[in-house]
mmCIF file of C-alpha atoms in Angstrom:
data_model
loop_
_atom_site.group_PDB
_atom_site.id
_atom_site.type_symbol
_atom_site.label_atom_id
_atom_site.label_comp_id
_atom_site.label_asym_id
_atom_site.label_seq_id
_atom_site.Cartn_x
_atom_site.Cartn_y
_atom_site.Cartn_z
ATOM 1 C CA UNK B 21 -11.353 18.190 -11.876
ATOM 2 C CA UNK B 22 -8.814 14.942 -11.301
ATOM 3 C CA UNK B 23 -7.324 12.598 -13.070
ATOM 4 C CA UNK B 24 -7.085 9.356 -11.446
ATOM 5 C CA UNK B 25 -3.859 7.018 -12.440
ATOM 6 C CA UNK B 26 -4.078 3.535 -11.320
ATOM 7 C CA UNK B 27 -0.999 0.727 -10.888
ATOM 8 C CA UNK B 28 -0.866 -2.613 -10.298
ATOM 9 C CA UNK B 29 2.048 -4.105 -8.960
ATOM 10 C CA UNK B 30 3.080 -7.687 -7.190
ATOM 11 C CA UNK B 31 5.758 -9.922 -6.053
ATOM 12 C CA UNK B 32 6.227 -13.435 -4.695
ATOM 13 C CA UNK B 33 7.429 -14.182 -1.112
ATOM 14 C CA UNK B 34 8.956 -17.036 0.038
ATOM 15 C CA UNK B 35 6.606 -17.343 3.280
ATOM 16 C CA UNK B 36 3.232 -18.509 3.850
ATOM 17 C CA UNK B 37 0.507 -17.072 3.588
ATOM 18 C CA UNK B 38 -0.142 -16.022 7.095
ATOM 19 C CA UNK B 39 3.404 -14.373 7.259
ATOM 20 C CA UNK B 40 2.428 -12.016 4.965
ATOM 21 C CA UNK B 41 -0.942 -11.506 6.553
ATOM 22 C CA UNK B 42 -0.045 -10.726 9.515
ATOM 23 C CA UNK B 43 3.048 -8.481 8.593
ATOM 24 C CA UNK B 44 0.430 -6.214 6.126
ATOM 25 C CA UNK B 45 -2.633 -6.145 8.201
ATOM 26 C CA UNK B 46 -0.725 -4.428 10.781
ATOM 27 C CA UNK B 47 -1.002 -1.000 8.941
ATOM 28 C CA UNK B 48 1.499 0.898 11.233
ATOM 29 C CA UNK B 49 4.585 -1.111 10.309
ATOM 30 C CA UNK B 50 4.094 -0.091 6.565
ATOM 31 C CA UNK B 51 6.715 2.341 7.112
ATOM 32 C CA UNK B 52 9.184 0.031 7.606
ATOM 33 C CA UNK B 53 8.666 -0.926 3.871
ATOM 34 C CA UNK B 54 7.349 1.065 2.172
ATOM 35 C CA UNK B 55 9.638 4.929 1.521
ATOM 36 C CA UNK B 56 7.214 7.377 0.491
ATOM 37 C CA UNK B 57 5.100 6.346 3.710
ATOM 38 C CA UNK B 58 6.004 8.647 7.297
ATOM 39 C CA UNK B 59 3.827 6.939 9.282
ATOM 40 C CA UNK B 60 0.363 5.189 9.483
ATOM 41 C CA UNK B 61 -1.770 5.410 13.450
ATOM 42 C CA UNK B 62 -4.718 3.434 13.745
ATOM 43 C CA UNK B 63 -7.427 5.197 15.211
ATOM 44 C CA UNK B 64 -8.098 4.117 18.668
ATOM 45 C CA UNK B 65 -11.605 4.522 18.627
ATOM 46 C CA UNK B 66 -12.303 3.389 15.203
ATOM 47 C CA UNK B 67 -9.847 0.411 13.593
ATOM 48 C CA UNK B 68 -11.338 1.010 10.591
ATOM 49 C CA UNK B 69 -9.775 4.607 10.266
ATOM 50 C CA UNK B 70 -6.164 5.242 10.012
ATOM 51 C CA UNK B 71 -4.111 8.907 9.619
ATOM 52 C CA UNK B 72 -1.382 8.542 6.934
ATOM 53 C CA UNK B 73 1.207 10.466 6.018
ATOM 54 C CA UNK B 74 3.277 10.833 2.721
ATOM 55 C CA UNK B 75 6.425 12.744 2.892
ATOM 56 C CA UNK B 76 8.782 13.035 -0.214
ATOM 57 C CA UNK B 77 10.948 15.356 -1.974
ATOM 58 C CA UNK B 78 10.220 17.923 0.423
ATOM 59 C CA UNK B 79 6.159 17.542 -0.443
ATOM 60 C CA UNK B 80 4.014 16.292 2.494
ATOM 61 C CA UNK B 81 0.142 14.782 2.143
ATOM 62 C CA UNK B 82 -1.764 13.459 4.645
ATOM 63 C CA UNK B 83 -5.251 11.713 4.739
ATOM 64 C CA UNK B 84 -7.507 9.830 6.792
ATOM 65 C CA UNK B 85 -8.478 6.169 5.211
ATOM 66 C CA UNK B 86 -11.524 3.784 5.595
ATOM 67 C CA UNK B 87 -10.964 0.156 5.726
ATOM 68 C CA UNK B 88 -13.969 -1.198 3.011
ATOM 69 C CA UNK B 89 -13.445 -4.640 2.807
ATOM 70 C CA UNK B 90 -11.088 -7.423 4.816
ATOM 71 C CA UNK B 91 -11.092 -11.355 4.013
ATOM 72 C CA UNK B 92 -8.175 -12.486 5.951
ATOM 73 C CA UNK B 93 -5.380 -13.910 3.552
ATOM 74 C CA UNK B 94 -7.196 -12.996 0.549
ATOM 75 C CA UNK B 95 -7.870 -8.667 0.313
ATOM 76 C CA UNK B 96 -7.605 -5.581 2.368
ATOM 77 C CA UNK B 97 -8.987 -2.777 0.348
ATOM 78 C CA UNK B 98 -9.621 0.767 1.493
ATOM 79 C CA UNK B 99 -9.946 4.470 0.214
ATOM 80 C CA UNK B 100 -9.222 8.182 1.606
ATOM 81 C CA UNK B 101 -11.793 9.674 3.718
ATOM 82 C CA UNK B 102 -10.049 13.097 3.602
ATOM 83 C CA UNK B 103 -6.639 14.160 2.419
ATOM 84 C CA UNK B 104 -4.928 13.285 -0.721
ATOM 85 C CA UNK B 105 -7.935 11.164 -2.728
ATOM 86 C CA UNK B 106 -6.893 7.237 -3.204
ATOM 87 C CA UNK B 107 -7.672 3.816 -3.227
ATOM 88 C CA UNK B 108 -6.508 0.927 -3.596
ATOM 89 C CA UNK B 109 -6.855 -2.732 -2.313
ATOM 90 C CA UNK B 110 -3.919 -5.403 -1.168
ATOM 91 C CA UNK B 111 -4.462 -9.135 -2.253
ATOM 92 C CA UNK B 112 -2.818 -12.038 -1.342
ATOM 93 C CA UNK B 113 -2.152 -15.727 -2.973
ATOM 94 C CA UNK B 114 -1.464 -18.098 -1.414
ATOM 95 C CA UNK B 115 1.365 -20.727 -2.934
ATOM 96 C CA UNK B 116 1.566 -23.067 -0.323
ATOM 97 C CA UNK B 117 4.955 -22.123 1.095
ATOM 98 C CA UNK B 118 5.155 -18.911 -0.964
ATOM 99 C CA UNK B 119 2.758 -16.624 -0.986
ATOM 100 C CA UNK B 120 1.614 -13.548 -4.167
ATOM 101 C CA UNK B 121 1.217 -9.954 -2.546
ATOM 102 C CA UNK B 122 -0.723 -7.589 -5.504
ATOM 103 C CA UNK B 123 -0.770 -4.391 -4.688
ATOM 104 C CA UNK B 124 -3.191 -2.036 -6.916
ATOM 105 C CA UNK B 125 -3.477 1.860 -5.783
ATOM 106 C CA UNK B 126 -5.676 4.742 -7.353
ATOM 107 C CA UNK B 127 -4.412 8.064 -6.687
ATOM 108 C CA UNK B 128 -6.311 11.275 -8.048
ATOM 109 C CA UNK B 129 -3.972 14.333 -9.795
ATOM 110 C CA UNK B 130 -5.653 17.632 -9.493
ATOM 111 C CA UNK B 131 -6.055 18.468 -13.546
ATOM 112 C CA UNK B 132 -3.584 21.467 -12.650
ATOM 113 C CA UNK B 133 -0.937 19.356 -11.401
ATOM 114 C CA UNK B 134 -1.402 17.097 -14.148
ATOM 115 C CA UNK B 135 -1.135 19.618 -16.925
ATOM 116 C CA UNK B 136 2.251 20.824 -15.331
ATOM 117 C CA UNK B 137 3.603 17.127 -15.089
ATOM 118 C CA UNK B 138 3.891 14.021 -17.518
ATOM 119 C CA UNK B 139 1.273 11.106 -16.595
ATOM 120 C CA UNK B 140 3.480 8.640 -18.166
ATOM 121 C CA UNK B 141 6.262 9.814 -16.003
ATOM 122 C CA UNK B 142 5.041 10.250 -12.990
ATOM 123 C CA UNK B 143 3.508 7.146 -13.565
ATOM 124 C CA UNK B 144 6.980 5.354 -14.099
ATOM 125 C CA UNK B 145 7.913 6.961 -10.947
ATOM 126 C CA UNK B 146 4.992 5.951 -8.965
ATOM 127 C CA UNK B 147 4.986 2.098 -10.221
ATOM 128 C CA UNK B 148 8.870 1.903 -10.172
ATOM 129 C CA UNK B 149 8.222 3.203 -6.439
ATOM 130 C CA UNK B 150 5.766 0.649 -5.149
ATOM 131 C CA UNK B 151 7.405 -1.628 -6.880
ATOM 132 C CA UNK B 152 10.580 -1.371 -4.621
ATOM 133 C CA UNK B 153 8.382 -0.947 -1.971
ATOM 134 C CA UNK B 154 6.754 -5.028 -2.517
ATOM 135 C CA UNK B 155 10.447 -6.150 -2.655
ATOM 136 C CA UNK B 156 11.978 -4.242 0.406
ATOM 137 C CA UNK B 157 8.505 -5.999 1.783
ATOM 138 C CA UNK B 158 9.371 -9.691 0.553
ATOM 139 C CA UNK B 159 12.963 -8.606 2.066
ATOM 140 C CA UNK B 160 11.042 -7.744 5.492
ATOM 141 C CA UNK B 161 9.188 -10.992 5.335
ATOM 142 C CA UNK B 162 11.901 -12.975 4.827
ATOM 143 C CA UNK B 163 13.702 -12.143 7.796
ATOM 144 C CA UNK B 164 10.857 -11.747 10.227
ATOM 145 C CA UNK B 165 9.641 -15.559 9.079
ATOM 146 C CA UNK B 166 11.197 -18.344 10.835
ATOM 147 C CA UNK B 167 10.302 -21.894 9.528
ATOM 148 C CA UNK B 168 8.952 -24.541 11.911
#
């Protein structure tokens, strides 16, 4: 048995909409934002499939994820395959020249795991986490957006 702990979190950017599209729908620069992420590959022969890899505090997960749904400048949402069990989806606002970024992300706990730590905690950590993650992003954004 899992539990499955869900967050939510989001952050304006000061670039349009199509900035942040572009910069999130290319999955394999998520590393450069996001610090629990190692790396993300594409699978050639499928798009829809990606490998990703989780490395932290000496722990390492891996899993292989599905792309469900894309409506470009609006949602990508996906779940695991294989691996560590997740989903999640990424939306996006648009402000005119800012743009929202939501990101929401399921993860399942193995009950074992979750007797031996604190939901609420790990929670904290988690959200806090992603969190940092949508503002290194909006930092990211920033500097690869040039105004016309």
């Amino acid at each position: 048995m899992s539990d499955w702990l869900e967050h939510s979190v989001q952050v304006e950017v000061e670039t349009p909409i199509d900035v942040v599209w572009n910069l999130w729908s290319d999955l394999e620069q998520m590393p450069r934002w996001m610090k629990w992420i190692d790396s993300v590959k594409v699978l050639e022969d499928n798009p829809e499939l990606s490998r990703w890899k989780l490395a932290t505090g000496g722990l390492e997960f891996s899993w292989l994820s599905r792309i469900l749904k894309v409506v470009p400048h609006q949602i990508i949402q996906w779940e695991s395959v294989d691996g560590l069990p997740n989903r999640g989806a990424i939306r996006f606002y648009d402000r005119g020249s800012s743009s929202i970024v939501k990101l929401s992300v399921s993860y399942a706990i193995p009950g074992f795991l979750g007797k031996l730590m604190d939901n609420l905690f790990l929670g904290r950590v988690v959200e806090s986490t992603i969190q940092a993650d949508l503002e290194r992003f909006r930092e990211y954004a920033l500097k690869a957006y040039t105004p016309q």
